[in-house]
Coordinates of C-alpha atoms in Angstrom, one line a residue:
M165 CA -89.8 -80.0 -19.4
N166 CA -89.1 -83.4 -20.6
H167 CA -89.8 -85.8 -17.3
G168 CA -87.4 -88.7 -15.3
A169 CA -84.5 -88.2 -12.8
R170 CA -81.5 -88.3 -15.1
T171 CA -79.1 -85.3 -15.6
L172 CA -76.9 -84.0 -18.4
L173 CA -74.6 -81.6 -19.3
R174 CA -75.8 -79.5 -22.3
E175 CA -74.1 -76.4 -24.2
D176 CA -75.7 -73.4 -24.5
R177 CA -74.3 -70.0 -26.2
G178 CA -74.5 -67.5 -23.9
A179 CA -72.1 -64.8 -21.7
S180 CA -69.8 -66.7 -19.0
D181 CA -70.3 -65.7 -16.0
D182 CA -67.1 -38.0 -4.2
S183 CA -69.3 -35.4 -2.8
A184 CA -72.5 -35.0 -5.3
A185 CA -73.7 -31.9 -6.9
P186 CA -77.4 -31.3 -6.2
A187 CA -80.1 -32.2 -8.2
L188 CA -80.1 -29.0 -10.4
P189 CA -80.9 -28.8 -14.7
L190 CA -78.0 -29.7 -16.3
T191 CA -76.4 -28.5 -19.5
G192 CA -73.6 -29.6 -21.9
M193 CA -73.9 -33.5 -21.4
A194 CA -72.4 -35.6 -24.1
E195 CA -74.9 -37.0 -26.2
P196 CA -76.0 -40.8 -25.9
L197 CA -73.6 -43.2 -27.8
V198 CA -75.7 -46.4 -28.4
D199 CA -73.3 -49.0 -30.3
R200 CA -75.0 -49.8 -34.0
S201 CA -72.2 -51.5 -35.1
P202 CA -73.1 -55.2 -36.9
P203 CA -71.9 -58.1 -34.5
G204 CA -69.1 -59.1 -37.0
R205 CA -67.0 -56.0 -36.4
P206 CA -63.6 -56.6 -35.2
D207 CA -63.8 -55.3 -31.7
A208 CA -66.8 -57.7 -30.7
V209 CA -66.1 -60.8 -29.1
P210 CA -67.8 -63.9 -29.3
L211 CA -69.5 -65.2 -26.3
E212 CA -67.9 -68.6 -24.9
P213 CA -70.3 -71.8 -24.7
A214 CA -71.7 -72.0 -20.9
R215 CA -72.1 -75.5 -19.7
A216 CA -75.2 -75.9 -17.8
L217 CA -76.4 -78.8 -15.7
V218 CA -80.1 -79.3 -17.5
L219 CA -82.6 -81.6 -15.4
T220 CA -83.9 -83.6 -18.2
D221 CA -86.1 -86.0 -16.8
F222 CA -88.1 -86.2 -13.7
Q223 CA -89.7 -89.6 -12.9
P224 CA -90.7 -91.5 -9.5
P225 CA -87.7 -93.3 -8.0
R226 CA -86.7 -96.4 -9.0
A227 CA -88.8 -98.8 -6.9
G228 CA -89.2 -102.8 -6.7
P229 CA -92.2 -104.7 -7.7
V230 CA -93.8 -104.4 -3.9
D231 CA -93.3 -100.7 -3.8
S232 CA -94.7 -100.3 -7.6
L233 CA -97.7 -102.3 -5.9
V234 CA -98.3 -100.3 -2.9
R235 CA -98.2 -97.1 -4.5
W236 CA -100.6 -98.5 -6.8
A237 CA -102.8 -99.7 -4.6
Y238 CA -102.6 -96.7 -2.5
R239 CA -103.4 -94.3 -5.6
L240 CA -106.8 -96.6 -5.8
G241 CA -107.7 -95.7 -2.3
V242 CA -106.4 -98.2 -0.2
P243 CA -105.9 -96.8 3.4
N244 CA -102.4 -96.6 4.7
S245 CA -102.8 -99.1 7.8
V246 CA -104.1 -101.8 5.6
L247 CA -101.3 -101.4 3.0
A248 CA -98.1 -100.7 6.0
A249 CA -99.5 -103.7 8.4
P250 CA -102.4 -105.4 7.1
L251 CA -102.5 -107.9 10.4
R252 CA -102.7 -105.4 13.3
K253 CA -104.8 -102.6 14.4
P254 CA -103.9 -99.1 13.1
A255 CA -101.4 -97.4 14.8
A256 CA -102.2 -94.5 17.3
P257 CA -101.9 -90.9 15.8
R258 CA -98.5 -89.5 16.9
L259 CA -95.3 -87.6 15.5
L260 CA -92.6 -90.0 14.9
A261 CA -89.7 -87.5 14.8
T262 CA -88.9 -83.8 15.8
V263 CA -87.9 -81.6 12.6
V264 CA -85.6 -79.0 12.8
S265 CA -85.7 -76.7 10.0
P266 CA -82.5 -74.5 9.2
L267 CA -85.0 -71.7 7.4
Q268 CA -85.4 -69.2 9.7
G269 CA -88.1 -66.9 9.8
E270 CA -88.5 -63.1 10.4
R271 CA -88.0 -61.9 14.1
A272 CA -90.2 -59.0 13.9
A273 CA -93.1 -60.8 12.6
G274 CA -92.8 -63.0 15.5
M275 CA -92.6 -60.4 18.2
A276 CA -95.4 -58.9 16.2
L277 CA -97.7 -61.9 16.8
R278 CA -96.5 -62.2 20.5
A279 CA -97.8 -58.7 20.9
G280 CA -101.1 -59.7 19.4
Q281 CA -100.8 -58.7 15.7
F282 CA -100.2 -60.7 12.7
L283 CA -97.8 -58.8 10.2
V284 CA -98.6 -59.3 6.6
H285 CA -96.4 -57.5 4.4
G286 CA -96.3 -54.4 6.5
L287 CA -100.0 -54.5 7.6
K288 CA -100.7 -55.5 11.3
V289 CA -104.0 -57.3 11.6
P290 CA -105.1 -57.7 15.2
V291 CA -105.6 -61.4 16.3
D292 CA -108.1 -60.9 18.3
K293 CA -110.6 -60.0 15.6
L294 CA -109.5 -61.9 13.1
D295 CA -112.1 -64.7 11.9
F296 CA -110.2 -67.9 11.0
A297 CA -113.2 -69.5 9.0
S298 CA -112.4 -70.5 5.7
N299 CA -115.0 -68.1 3.9
A300 CA -113.8 -65.0 6.1
P301 CA -113.6 -61.9 3.8
L302 CA -109.7 -61.6 4.0
T303 CA -107.4 -60.1 1.4
P304 CA -105.6 -62.8 -0.4
P305 CA -102.1 -62.1 1.5
V306 CA -104.0 -62.1 5.0
Q307 CA -105.6 -65.1 3.9
R308 CA -102.5 -66.9 3.1
A309 CA -100.7 -65.9 5.9
V310 CA -103.8 -67.3 8.1
Q311 CA -104.8 -70.2 6.6
G312 CA -100.9 -71.3 5.5
F313 CA -99.8 -71.3 9.3
G314 CA -96.5 -69.8 7.7
W315 CA -96.4 -67.3 11.0
L316 CA -95.1 -70.5 12.8
R317 CA -92.0 -69.7 11.5
D318 CA -91.8 -66.2 12.6
L319 CA -93.0 -67.3 15.7
D320 CA -90.4 -70.2 16.2
A321 CA -87.7 -67.6 15.4
C322 CA -88.6 -64.8 17.8
A323 CA -88.1 -66.5 21.2
P324 CA -87.3 -69.9 22.8
R325 CA -90.1 -71.9 22.3
E326 CA -91.4 -72.5 25.8
E327 CA -91.9 -68.8 25.5
C328 CA -94.1 -69.1 22.4
A329 CA -95.8 -72.3 22.6
A330 CA -99.2 -70.9 24.3
I331 CA -99.5 -68.5 21.3
G332 CA -99.2 -71.3 18.7
E333 CA -101.6 -73.3 20.7
K334 CA -104.0 -70.8 21.3
L335 CA -104.3 -70.0 17.7
L336 CA -104.5 -73.4 16.6
A337 CA -107.4 -74.2 18.6
R338 CA -109.3 -71.0 17.4
W339 CA -108.4 -72.4 13.8
L340 CA -109.5 -75.8 14.6
K341 CA -112.8 -74.5 16.1
A342 CA -113.6 -72.8 12.8
N343 CA -112.5 -75.3 10.5
P344 CA -113.4 -78.5 12.4
V345 CA -113.5 -80.5 9.1
P346 CA -112.4 -80.3 5.5
A347 CA -114.5 -78.1 3.4
K348 CA -114.5 -75.5 0.7
G349 CA -113.0 -71.8 0.4
P350 CA -109.3 -70.4 0.8
A351 CA -108.7 -72.7 3.6
W352 CA -109.0 -75.8 1.5
T353 CA -107.1 -74.9 -1.6
V354 CA -104.6 -77.5 -2.3
E355 CA -101.8 -75.0 -1.6
H356 CA -103.3 -73.6 1.6
A357 CA -104.1 -77.0 3.0
G358 CA -100.5 -78.1 2.1
L359 CA -98.7 -75.2 3.4
R360 CA -100.4 -75.5 6.7
L361 CA -99.9 -79.6 6.9
L362 CA -96.0 -79.0 6.3
A363 CA -96.1 -75.8 8.6
W364 CA -97.9 -78.2 11.9
L365 CA -95.3 -81.0 11.0
V366 CA -92.0 -79.1 10.9
H367 CA -93.2 -76.8 13.9
A368 CA -95.3 -79.4 16.0
P369 CA -93.4 -78.5 19.2
L370 CA -95.1 -75.1 19.0
L371 CA -98.5 -76.9 18.9
L372 CA -98.6 -80.1 20.7
G373 CA -97.0 -79.4 23.9
G374 CA -99.6 -78.6 26.2
D375 CA -103.2 -80.0 26.4
A376 CA -103.9 -83.4 25.6
R377 CA -107.2 -82.8 24.2
L378 CA -105.5 -80.2 22.0
R379 CA -102.8 -82.4 20.9
A380 CA -105.3 -85.5 19.9
R381 CA -107.4 -83.0 17.9
A382 CA -104.5 -81.5 16.1
L383 CA -103.2 -85.0 15.3
G384 CA -106.4 -85.7 14.0
A385 CA -106.6 -82.5 11.9
M386 CA -103.5 -83.7 10.6
E387 CA -104.6 -86.9 9.4
A388 CA -107.8 -85.3 7.9
T389 CA -105.6 -83.0 6.3
A390 CA -103.4 -85.4 4.4
R391 CA -106.5 -87.6 3.6
F392 CA -108.3 -84.2 1.8
L393 CA -104.8 -83.9 0.1
D394 CA -104.7 -87.6 -1.0
R395 CA -107.8 -86.7 -3.1
Q396 CA -107.3 -83.3 -4.0
V397 CA -103.8 -82.5 -4.7
A398 CA -103.8 -83.4 -8.6
G399 CA -106.6 -80.9 -8.8
A400 CA -104.2 -77.9 -7.5
E401 CA -104.9 -74.6 -8.9
D402 CA -101.6 -74.1 -10.5
R403 CA -98.1 -75.9 -9.9
L404 CA -96.6 -74.5 -7.3
G405 CA -99.8 -75.3 -5.3
Q406 CA -99.4 -78.7 -6.3
V407 CA -95.8 -78.7 -5.3
A408 CA -97.0 -77.3 -1.8
G409 CA -99.7 -80.3 -1.8
W410 CA -97.1 -83.1 -2.6
C411 CA -94.5 -82.0 0.0
A412 CA -97.1 -81.9 2.4
L413 CA -98.0 -85.4 1.9
V414 CA -94.5 -86.6 1.6
A415 CA -93.7 -85.2 5.0
A416 CA -97.0 -86.7 6.4
G417 CA -95.6 -90.2 5.2
L418 CA -92.4 -89.6 7.0
L419 CA -93.6 -88.7 10.2
L420 CA -97.2 -90.2 10.5
P421 CA -97.6 -93.7 11.7
D422 CA -98.2 -96.1 9.1
G423 CA -96.8 -93.5 6.4
R424 CA -94.8 -95.5 3.8
P425 CA -97.6 -96.1 1.4
R426 CA -98.3 -92.3 1.4
R427 CA -94.7 -91.4 1.0
L428 CA -94.1 -93.6 -1.8
F429 CA -97.1 -92.0 -3.4
G430 CA -96.5 -88.4 -2.8
E431 CA -92.8 -89.2 -3.8
A432 CA -93.8 -89.9 -7.1
G433 CA -96.6 -87.1 -7.8
L434 CA -93.7 -84.5 -5.9
L435 CA -91.2 -85.5 -8.7
R436 CA -93.8 -85.2 -11.6
A437 CA -95.1 -81.7 -10.3
L438 CA -91.5 -80.6 -10.0
G439 CA -90.8 -81.2 -13.5
E440 CA -93.5 -79.6 -14.4
L441 CA -93.0 -76.6 -12.7
V442 CA -89.7 -75.3 -13.6
A443 CA -88.0 -74.5 -17.4
E444 CA -84.9 -76.2 -18.4
D445 CA -82.7 -73.3 -16.4
G446 CA -84.4 -73.8 -13.2
G447 CA -86.6 -70.7 -13.6
V448 CA -90.4 -71.6 -12.3
L449 CA -92.9 -70.7 -15.0
S450 CA -94.8 -68.0 -13.4
R451 CA -91.5 -66.1 -13.6
S452 CA -92.0 -65.0 -10.1
P453 CA -89.4 -64.6 -7.9
L454 CA -91.7 -64.8 -4.9
A455 CA -92.7 -68.3 -6.5
Q456 CA -89.3 -69.5 -6.7
G457 CA -88.4 -68.6 -3.5
E458 CA -91.5 -70.4 -2.2
A459 CA -90.3 -73.5 -3.8
I460 CA -86.9 -73.6 -2.6
A461 CA -88.5 -73.1 1.3
L462 CA -90.8 -76.0 0.5
L463 CA -87.9 -78.0 -0.6
V464 CA -85.8 -77.3 2.7
D465 CA -88.7 -78.1 4.5
L466 CA -89.3 -81.3 3.4
R467 CA -85.6 -82.1 3.5
A468 CA -85.8 -81.5 7.4
C469 CA -88.3 -83.8 7.5
Y470 CA -86.2 -86.8 5.9
A471 CA -83.4 -86.0 8.1
A472 CA -85.6 -86.1 11.2
V473 CA -86.2 -89.8 10.5
N474 CA -82.9 -90.7 9.4
R475 CA -83.6 -91.0 5.8
E476 CA -82.2 -89.9 2.5
P477 CA -84.2 -88.0 0.4
P478 CA -84.5 -89.0 -3.7
P479 CA -81.6 -87.2 -5.2
A480 CA -83.8 -85.5 -7.4
L481 CA -84.6 -83.1 -4.8
E482 CA -81.3 -81.6 -4.5
T483 CA -80.6 -81.4 -7.9
M484 CA -83.7 -79.4 -8.1
L485 CA -82.3 -77.1 -5.2
G486 CA -79.4 -76.7 -6.9
L487 CA -81.4 -75.9 -10.5
L488 CA -83.6 -73.5 -8.5
V489 CA -81.1 -71.5 -6.3
P490 CA -79.0 -69.6 -9.3
P491 CA -81.9 -68.2 -11.3
L492 CA -83.0 -66.6 -7.8
L493 CA -79.6 -64.9 -7.7
T494 CA -79.7 -63.8 -11.2
L495 CA -82.4 -60.9 -9.8
R496 CA -80.4 -59.6 -6.7
M497 CA -79.3 -56.2 -6.7
G498 CA -76.5 -54.3 -5.8
D499 CA -78.0 -54.2 -2.3
R500 CA -78.3 -57.8 -2.5
G501 CA -82.3 -57.7 -2.3
L502 CA -84.4 -58.9 -5.1
G503 CA -85.6 -56.8 -8.1
S504 CA -89.5 -56.0 -8.5
W505 CA -90.9 -58.8 -11.0
Q506 CA -94.0 -60.7 -11.6
G507 CA -95.8 -58.8 -8.9
A508 CA -93.2 -59.4 -6.3
G509 CA -92.1 -56.4 -4.0
A510 CA -88.2 -55.7 -3.6
T511 CA -87.4 -58.8 -1.5
S512 CA -85.1 -57.8 1.4
A513 CA -81.6 -59.0 1.3
A514 CA -82.0 -60.7 4.9
R515 CA -85.0 -62.8 3.4
V516 CA -82.8 -63.9 0.4
D517 CA -79.9 -64.9 2.5
A518 CA -81.9 -66.8 4.9
L519 CA -83.2 -68.9 2.2
I520 CA -80.2 -69.3 0.1
T521 CA -78.2 -70.1 3.3
A522 CA -81.0 -72.9 4.1
S523 CA -80.8 -74.4 0.9
G524 CA -77.3 -75.1 1.6
I525 CA -76.6 -74.5 -2.4
R526 CA -73.7 -72.2 -3.2
A527 CA -73.8 -71.0 -6.7
R528 CA -73.3 -67.9 -8.9
P529 CA -76.1 -65.3 -10.1
G530 CA -77.3 -67.0 -13.6
K531 CA -76.1 -64.4 -16.2
E532 CA -78.4 -65.6 -19.3
S533 CA -81.5 -67.2 -18.4
R534 CA -83.6 -67.8 -21.4
H535 CA -86.3 -70.0 -20.0
W536 CA -86.3 -68.2 -16.8
G537 CA -86.7 -64.9 -19.1
Y538 CA -84.1 -62.3 -17.4
Q539 CA -80.8 -61.1 -18.5
R540 CA -77.9 -59.9 -15.9
V541 CA -75.0 -57.9 -16.5
D542 CA -72.3 -56.8 -13.8
A543 CA -69.7 -54.2 -14.4
G544 CA -67.9 -52.5 -11.9
K545 CA -70.6 -51.5 -8.9
A546 CA -73.6 -51.9 -11.7
T547 CA -76.0 -54.6 -12.0
L548 CA -78.4 -54.5 -14.6
V549 CA -81.4 -56.7 -14.9
L550 CA -83.4 -56.9 -18.1
D551 CA -86.9 -58.8 -18.8
A552 CA -86.1 -60.4 -22.0
A553 CA -89.0 -62.8 -22.3
P554 CA -92.6 -63.0 -22.5
P555 CA -94.9 -62.7 -19.6
P556 CA -95.6 -66.2 -18.3
R557 CA -98.8 -68.2 -20.0
A558 CA -102.1 -68.1 -18.6
R559 CA -101.9 -71.4 -17.3
H560 CA -98.3 -70.6 -15.2
A561 CA -99.4 -66.5 -14.2
R562 CA -99.7 -65.9 -10.5
Y563 CA -99.8 -62.2 -10.7
G564 CA -98.4 -61.8 -14.4
C565 CA -97.1 -58.5 -15.6
A566 CA -96.8 -56.6 -18.9
S567 CA -93.4 -55.9 -18.0
T568 CA -91.4 -57.4 -21.3
L569 CA -87.9 -55.4 -21.9
A570 CA -88.3 -53.6 -18.4
F571 CA -84.9 -53.2 -16.6
E572 CA -83.8 -52.2 -13.4
L573 CA -80.1 -50.8 -12.6
S574 CA -78.4 -50.3 -9.2
H575 CA -74.8 -49.2 -8.3
G576 CA -73.6 -50.4 -5.5
D577 CA -76.0 -50.5 -2.5
Q578 CA -78.1 -47.6 -4.2
R579 CA -81.1 -48.7 -6.7
I580 CA -81.2 -46.0 -9.8
I581 CA -83.9 -47.6 -12.1
V582 CA -86.4 -49.8 -10.5
N583 CA -90.0 -51.4 -11.3
C584 CA -92.7 -50.3 -9.1
G585 CA -93.6 -54.0 -8.1
G586 CA -95.8 -55.3 -5.3
A587 CA -99.1 -56.4 -7.1
E588 CA -98.8 -59.9 -5.4
L589 CA -98.6 -58.1 -2.0
A590 CA -101.8 -56.0 -2.8
G591 CA -103.8 -56.5 0.4
G592 CA -101.2 -55.7 2.8
L593 CA -100.1 -52.5 3.2
V594 CA -100.4 -51.8 -0.6
P595 CA -104.1 -51.0 -1.6
V596 CA -106.0 -53.9 -3.3
R597 CA -107.7 -51.4 -5.9
I598 CA -103.8 -50.5 -7.5
E599 CA -103.2 -54.1 -8.1
Q600 CA -103.8 -54.1 -11.5
G601 CA -102.1 -51.0 -12.3
L602 CA -99.1 -52.6 -10.6
R603 CA -98.9 -55.2 -13.3
G604 CA -99.5 -52.8 -16.1
S605 CA -96.5 -51.8 -18.4
A606 CA -96.4 -48.2 -17.1
A607 CA -95.6 -49.5 -13.9
H608 CA -92.4 -50.8 -15.2
S609 CA -89.1 -49.2 -16.6
T610 CA -90.3 -49.7 -20.5
L611 CA -91.7 -48.1 -23.5
V612 CA -95.6 -47.6 -23.8
L613 CA -97.6 -47.3 -26.4
D614 CA -100.9 -45.3 -26.3
D615 CA -101.1 -45.9 -22.9
A616 CA -101.9 -49.3 -23.7
N617 CA -100.1 -52.5 -22.0
S618 CA -97.9 -54.6 -24.2
T619 CA -99.8 -57.4 -22.8
A620 CA -103.4 -57.7 -21.5
V621 CA -103.7 -57.5 -17.8
L622 CA -106.8 -59.1 -16.8
I623 CA -108.3 -59.5 -13.2
K624 CA -107.1 -62.0 -10.3
G625 CA -103.6 -62.1 -11.7
Q626 CA -104.2 -63.3 -15.2
I627 CA -103.2 -62.4 -18.4
G628 CA -104.4 -62.2 -21.9
K629 CA -103.1 -61.6 -25.6
G630 CA -99.9 -59.2 -25.8
V631 CA -96.0 -60.2 -26.4
E632 CA -95.7 -63.5 -27.8
E633 CA -92.1 -63.5 -29.6
V634 CA -88.9 -61.8 -27.8
D635 CA -85.9 -61.5 -29.6
I636 CA -82.4 -61.2 -27.6
A637 CA -78.9 -60.8 -28.6
R638 CA -76.3 -60.7 -26.2
T639 CA -72.6 -59.7 -27.4
A640 CA -69.7 -58.8 -25.6
V641 CA -68.3 -55.6 -26.8
K642 CA -64.8 -54.0 -26.3
Q643 CA -64.7 -50.8 -24.7
K644 CA -61.2 -49.0 -24.1
G645 CA -59.7 -52.5 -23.7
R646 CA -62.4 -53.9 -21.3
D647 CA -65.2 -56.2 -22.0
A648 CA -68.9 -54.9 -21.9
A649 CA -72.2 -56.5 -22.6
R650 CA -74.7 -55.4 -25.1
L651 CA -78.0 -56.2 -25.1
E652 CA -80.7 -56.2 -27.9
A653 CA -84.1 -57.2 -27.2
S654 CA -87.6 -56.9 -29.0
H655 CA -90.8 -57.9 -28.5
N656 CA -94.2 -57.7 -30.7
G657 CA -96.6 -57.0 -28.1
Y658 CA -97.7 -53.8 -30.0
A659 CA -97.4 -55.5 -33.3
A660 CA -101.2 -56.4 -33.8
R661 CA -102.7 -52.9 -32.6
Y662 CA -100.7 -50.6 -33.9
G663 CA -98.3 -52.4 -36.6
L664 CA -95.1 -51.6 -34.7
I665 CA -92.5 -53.5 -32.8
H666 CA -90.3 -52.1 -29.7
R667 CA -86.6 -52.7 -29.8
R668 CA -84.4 -51.6 -26.8
T669 CA -80.4 -51.8 -26.7
L670 CA -78.5 -51.6 -23.6
L671 CA -74.9 -50.8 -23.3
L672 CA -73.5 -51.0 -19.7
G673 CA -69.9 -49.5 -19.5
A674 CA -67.3 -51.5 -18.6
D675 CA -66.8 -49.7 -15.6
G676 CA -70.1 -49.6 -14.7
S677 CA -70.3 -45.7 -14.3
G678 CA -72.5 -45.5 -17.5
L679 CA -75.6 -47.0 -19.3
S680 CA -76.7 -46.1 -22.8
G681 CA -79.6 -47.3 -24.6
E682 CA -81.8 -46.7 -27.5
D683 CA -85.7 -47.5 -27.8
V684 CA -86.8 -48.0 -31.2
L685 CA -90.2 -48.3 -32.7
E686 CA -90.0 -50.1 -36.2
P687 CA -92.9 -51.2 -38.3
S688 CA -93.7 -55.1 -37.9
G689 CA -95.0 -55.2 -41.7
R690 CA -93.3 -54.1 -44.9
Q691 CA -94.8 -50.5 -45.1
G692 CA -95.6 -48.3 -42.0
K693 CA -98.8 -47.1 -41.0
R694 CA -99.6 -43.1 -41.7
G695 CA -100.1 -40.9 -38.7
K696 CA -98.7 -40.4 -35.3
I697 CA -99.5 -42.1 -31.9
S698 CA -98.3 -41.0 -28.4
F699 CA -95.4 -42.8 -26.5
A700 CA -93.8 -42.9 -23.1
I701 CA -90.6 -44.4 -21.9
R702 CA -90.8 -44.7 -18.3
F703 CA -87.8 -45.1 -15.8
H704 CA -89.1 -45.2 -12.5
L705 CA -86.5 -43.9 -9.6
G706 CA -85.0 -45.4 -6.6
H707 CA -86.6 -44.4 -3.3
G708 CA -84.9 -41.2 -2.1
I709 CA -83.4 -40.1 -5.7
E710 CA -83.9 -36.3 -6.0
A711 CA -84.6 -35.3 -9.9
G712 CA -84.5 -32.2 -11.5
L713 CA -85.2 -30.9 -15.4
A714 CA -82.6 -29.2 -17.5
D715 CA -84.1 -26.3 -19.2
D716 CA -84.4 -27.8 -23.0
R717 CA -86.5 -30.6 -21.0
R718 CA -84.1 -33.3 -22.9
G719 CA -81.9 -33.9 -19.7
A720 CA -82.4 -34.5 -15.9
G721 CA -80.0 -34.3 -13.0
L722 CA -80.6 -37.2 -10.2
A723 CA -79.2 -36.8 -6.6
L724 CA -79.1 -40.2 -5.0
P725 CA -79.2 -40.9 -1.2
D726 CA -75.6 -42.2 -1.3
G727 CA -74.0 -38.9 -2.5
S728 CA -73.7 -39.6 -6.0
Y729 CA -74.7 -37.5 -8.7
W730 CA -76.1 -38.9 -12.4
Q731 CA -77.4 -37.4 -15.4
F732 CA -79.8 -38.4 -17.9
R733 CA -79.9 -37.0 -21.7
L734 CA -81.9 -37.7 -24.5
G735 CA -80.0 -38.2 -28.1
G736 CA -79.9 -35.3 -30.7
D737 CA -82.2 -37.4 -33.1
S738 CA -85.3 -38.3 -30.4
G739 CA -87.4 -36.3 -32.7
E740 CA -89.7 -34.3 -30.8
A741 CA -89.6 -36.2 -27.6
H742 CA -88.9 -34.2 -23.8
I743 CA -88.8 -35.3 -20.4
A744 CA -91.2 -34.8 -17.3
I745 CA -90.7 -35.8 -13.6
E746 CA -93.8 -37.5 -12.6
D747 CA -95.2 -39.5 -9.1
S748 CA -94.4 -43.0 -8.7
L749 CA -94.1 -45.2 -6.2
W750 CA -92.0 -48.2 -5.2
V751 CA -92.8 -51.3 -2.9
D752 CA -89.8 -52.0 -0.7
G753 CA -88.6 -55.4 0.8
Q754 CA -91.2 -55.2 3.8
G755 CA -94.3 -54.5 1.5
R756 CA -94.2 -50.9 2.3
P757 CA -95.2 -48.4 -1.1
R758 CA -92.8 -45.9 -0.8
A759 CA -93.2 -42.5 -2.7
T760 CA -91.1 -42.0 -5.6
K761 CA -90.3 -40.4 -8.9
Q762 CA -90.3 -41.1 -12.4
L763 CA -88.5 -39.8 -15.5
V764 CA -91.1 -39.9 -18.6
V765 CA -89.6 -39.5 -22.1
E766 CA -92.8 -38.6 -24.0
G767 CA -94.1 -37.4 -27.4
L768 CA -95.6 -38.4 -30.8
T769 CA -93.6 -40.6 -33.2
S770 CA -95.2 -41.2 -36.5
R771 CA -97.0 -44.8 -37.0
S772 CA -94.0 -45.5 -39.3
G773 CA -91.4 -46.0 -36.3
G774 CA -89.0 -43.6 -34.6
R775 CA -85.7 -43.9 -32.7
F776 CA -84.9 -42.2 -29.3
P777 CA -81.2 -43.2 -27.7
W778 CA -80.5 -41.9 -24.1
L779 CA -77.5 -42.0 -22.0
L780 CA -77.8 -42.2 -18.1
K781 CA -74.2 -41.8 -16.9
R782 CA -72.6 -40.8 -13.3
M783 CA -71.0 -37.7 -12.9
G784 CA -69.7 -37.6 -9.5

């Protein structure tokens, strides 16, 4: 995105804003009806232009010549105290204010910590047996929880501070003993150091209320960590890590003595990093809902630091919060939790509610986020979300997934079609050994050719070659006098290897009671290749759904936990395709892998292409 502190309005073309039968084999279901009419037909209505606030520039806040000189000198390494008060001794270490963050932690995790266990994505880790050293062999989620001190928020939420402070002080003392000075390893990545310093400053009453010697050591560690970030923040692993580091530096500049030079330096760097973190519609470039939520949480805590010292934050921070919230809401399903995208699990409604409430931003979910990459359709009680973009670029990916053209569907509180999710949570209750598998195309509700990922899935969260282009068209269609949304998208992830383009069309009925779809394979060149190739179209089912096959293996009945009954049926021109029911898993909002089922439409198709229509409809 372009960089500076202005905002403007820009026009984008897009969308405006009984008792059940058992899951038995089905018969006599109507054939799928997929709209193949040209977009110019009379009953198709053009979409209204949407006016969206687009952040075009992010630059340091305007400063006079003195502030600019101070910022420049601090960047060159002139100490805080020399720039802030050159004629007196450096101020003694202390905190200038107490921060009250509006973002609440998870009480269950705090209670587990009081009982002697870290609760990390459902995994209980005994505190007494934990090694706090930076080089300790811990899984990534546990390492992040321990070294980032995110548990302080949970501890603060579970009981009055006077009942929890002893635990915070004990764990801080153990950490300081294991990490006396800045060094190498996971504890000293820019992101972990930034998260830790910000947590120390925001939750200082849990750490600094008792032993005077521990208080002095803790304040010294805060200043040492801030100096470490002064030097290293620009070399962060990715933009979100850099934003964490810059937020911590600004907070230190606000709350530690002689901090004005550091604050000026930090504000300039933070606004630049924020401008490089998100696309124009406010979605982070990693396309991860977990990263989106993390960015919001960082800015909420930083805003609380400004409030603690009675200082107004730069207006761009509030603007950025206003940009970040709507894309996150795009991924909310009917139960108000988030969908499972780009390594995230199905983040719980309570956690999302706490984050949005703390942000203070009131917004509607984005319907068409072309840069963020997700399309949302609401109809009746149904919600449909489609991944309509390539995976994130390698330099932005955290736990990049080959999920292009996958979708999730919910009706009311019930999730019907899901993705497995949870790759970023591997190392909690999700086994590390399946992390790469959870990132593959087969772990998502989309089409897979020859058991190959549409984009190569590499180790350490990275991705390789595959989908480079995604075409998406969103049209409004009249259905029985009511507007329905029709999505048609295609990707070229299989073009180089197999010479085929995958095109998917989804039409959610206006009343939300039926979803008709069609998956098409078409040649990427003028002439298709000879022979046949295997394919599988996977529909991972929500937790608790019971499935039964029809006798002809071209349909299935779904009995949902909410008592409703749905049927899935292949269209008449689906060739030799048939349906199988296979095991699957789904990672819930607490990071727990749940055993589920999946419908798999599979068979062989010509290398010159194929067409596979289907229908999912509520029957009662």
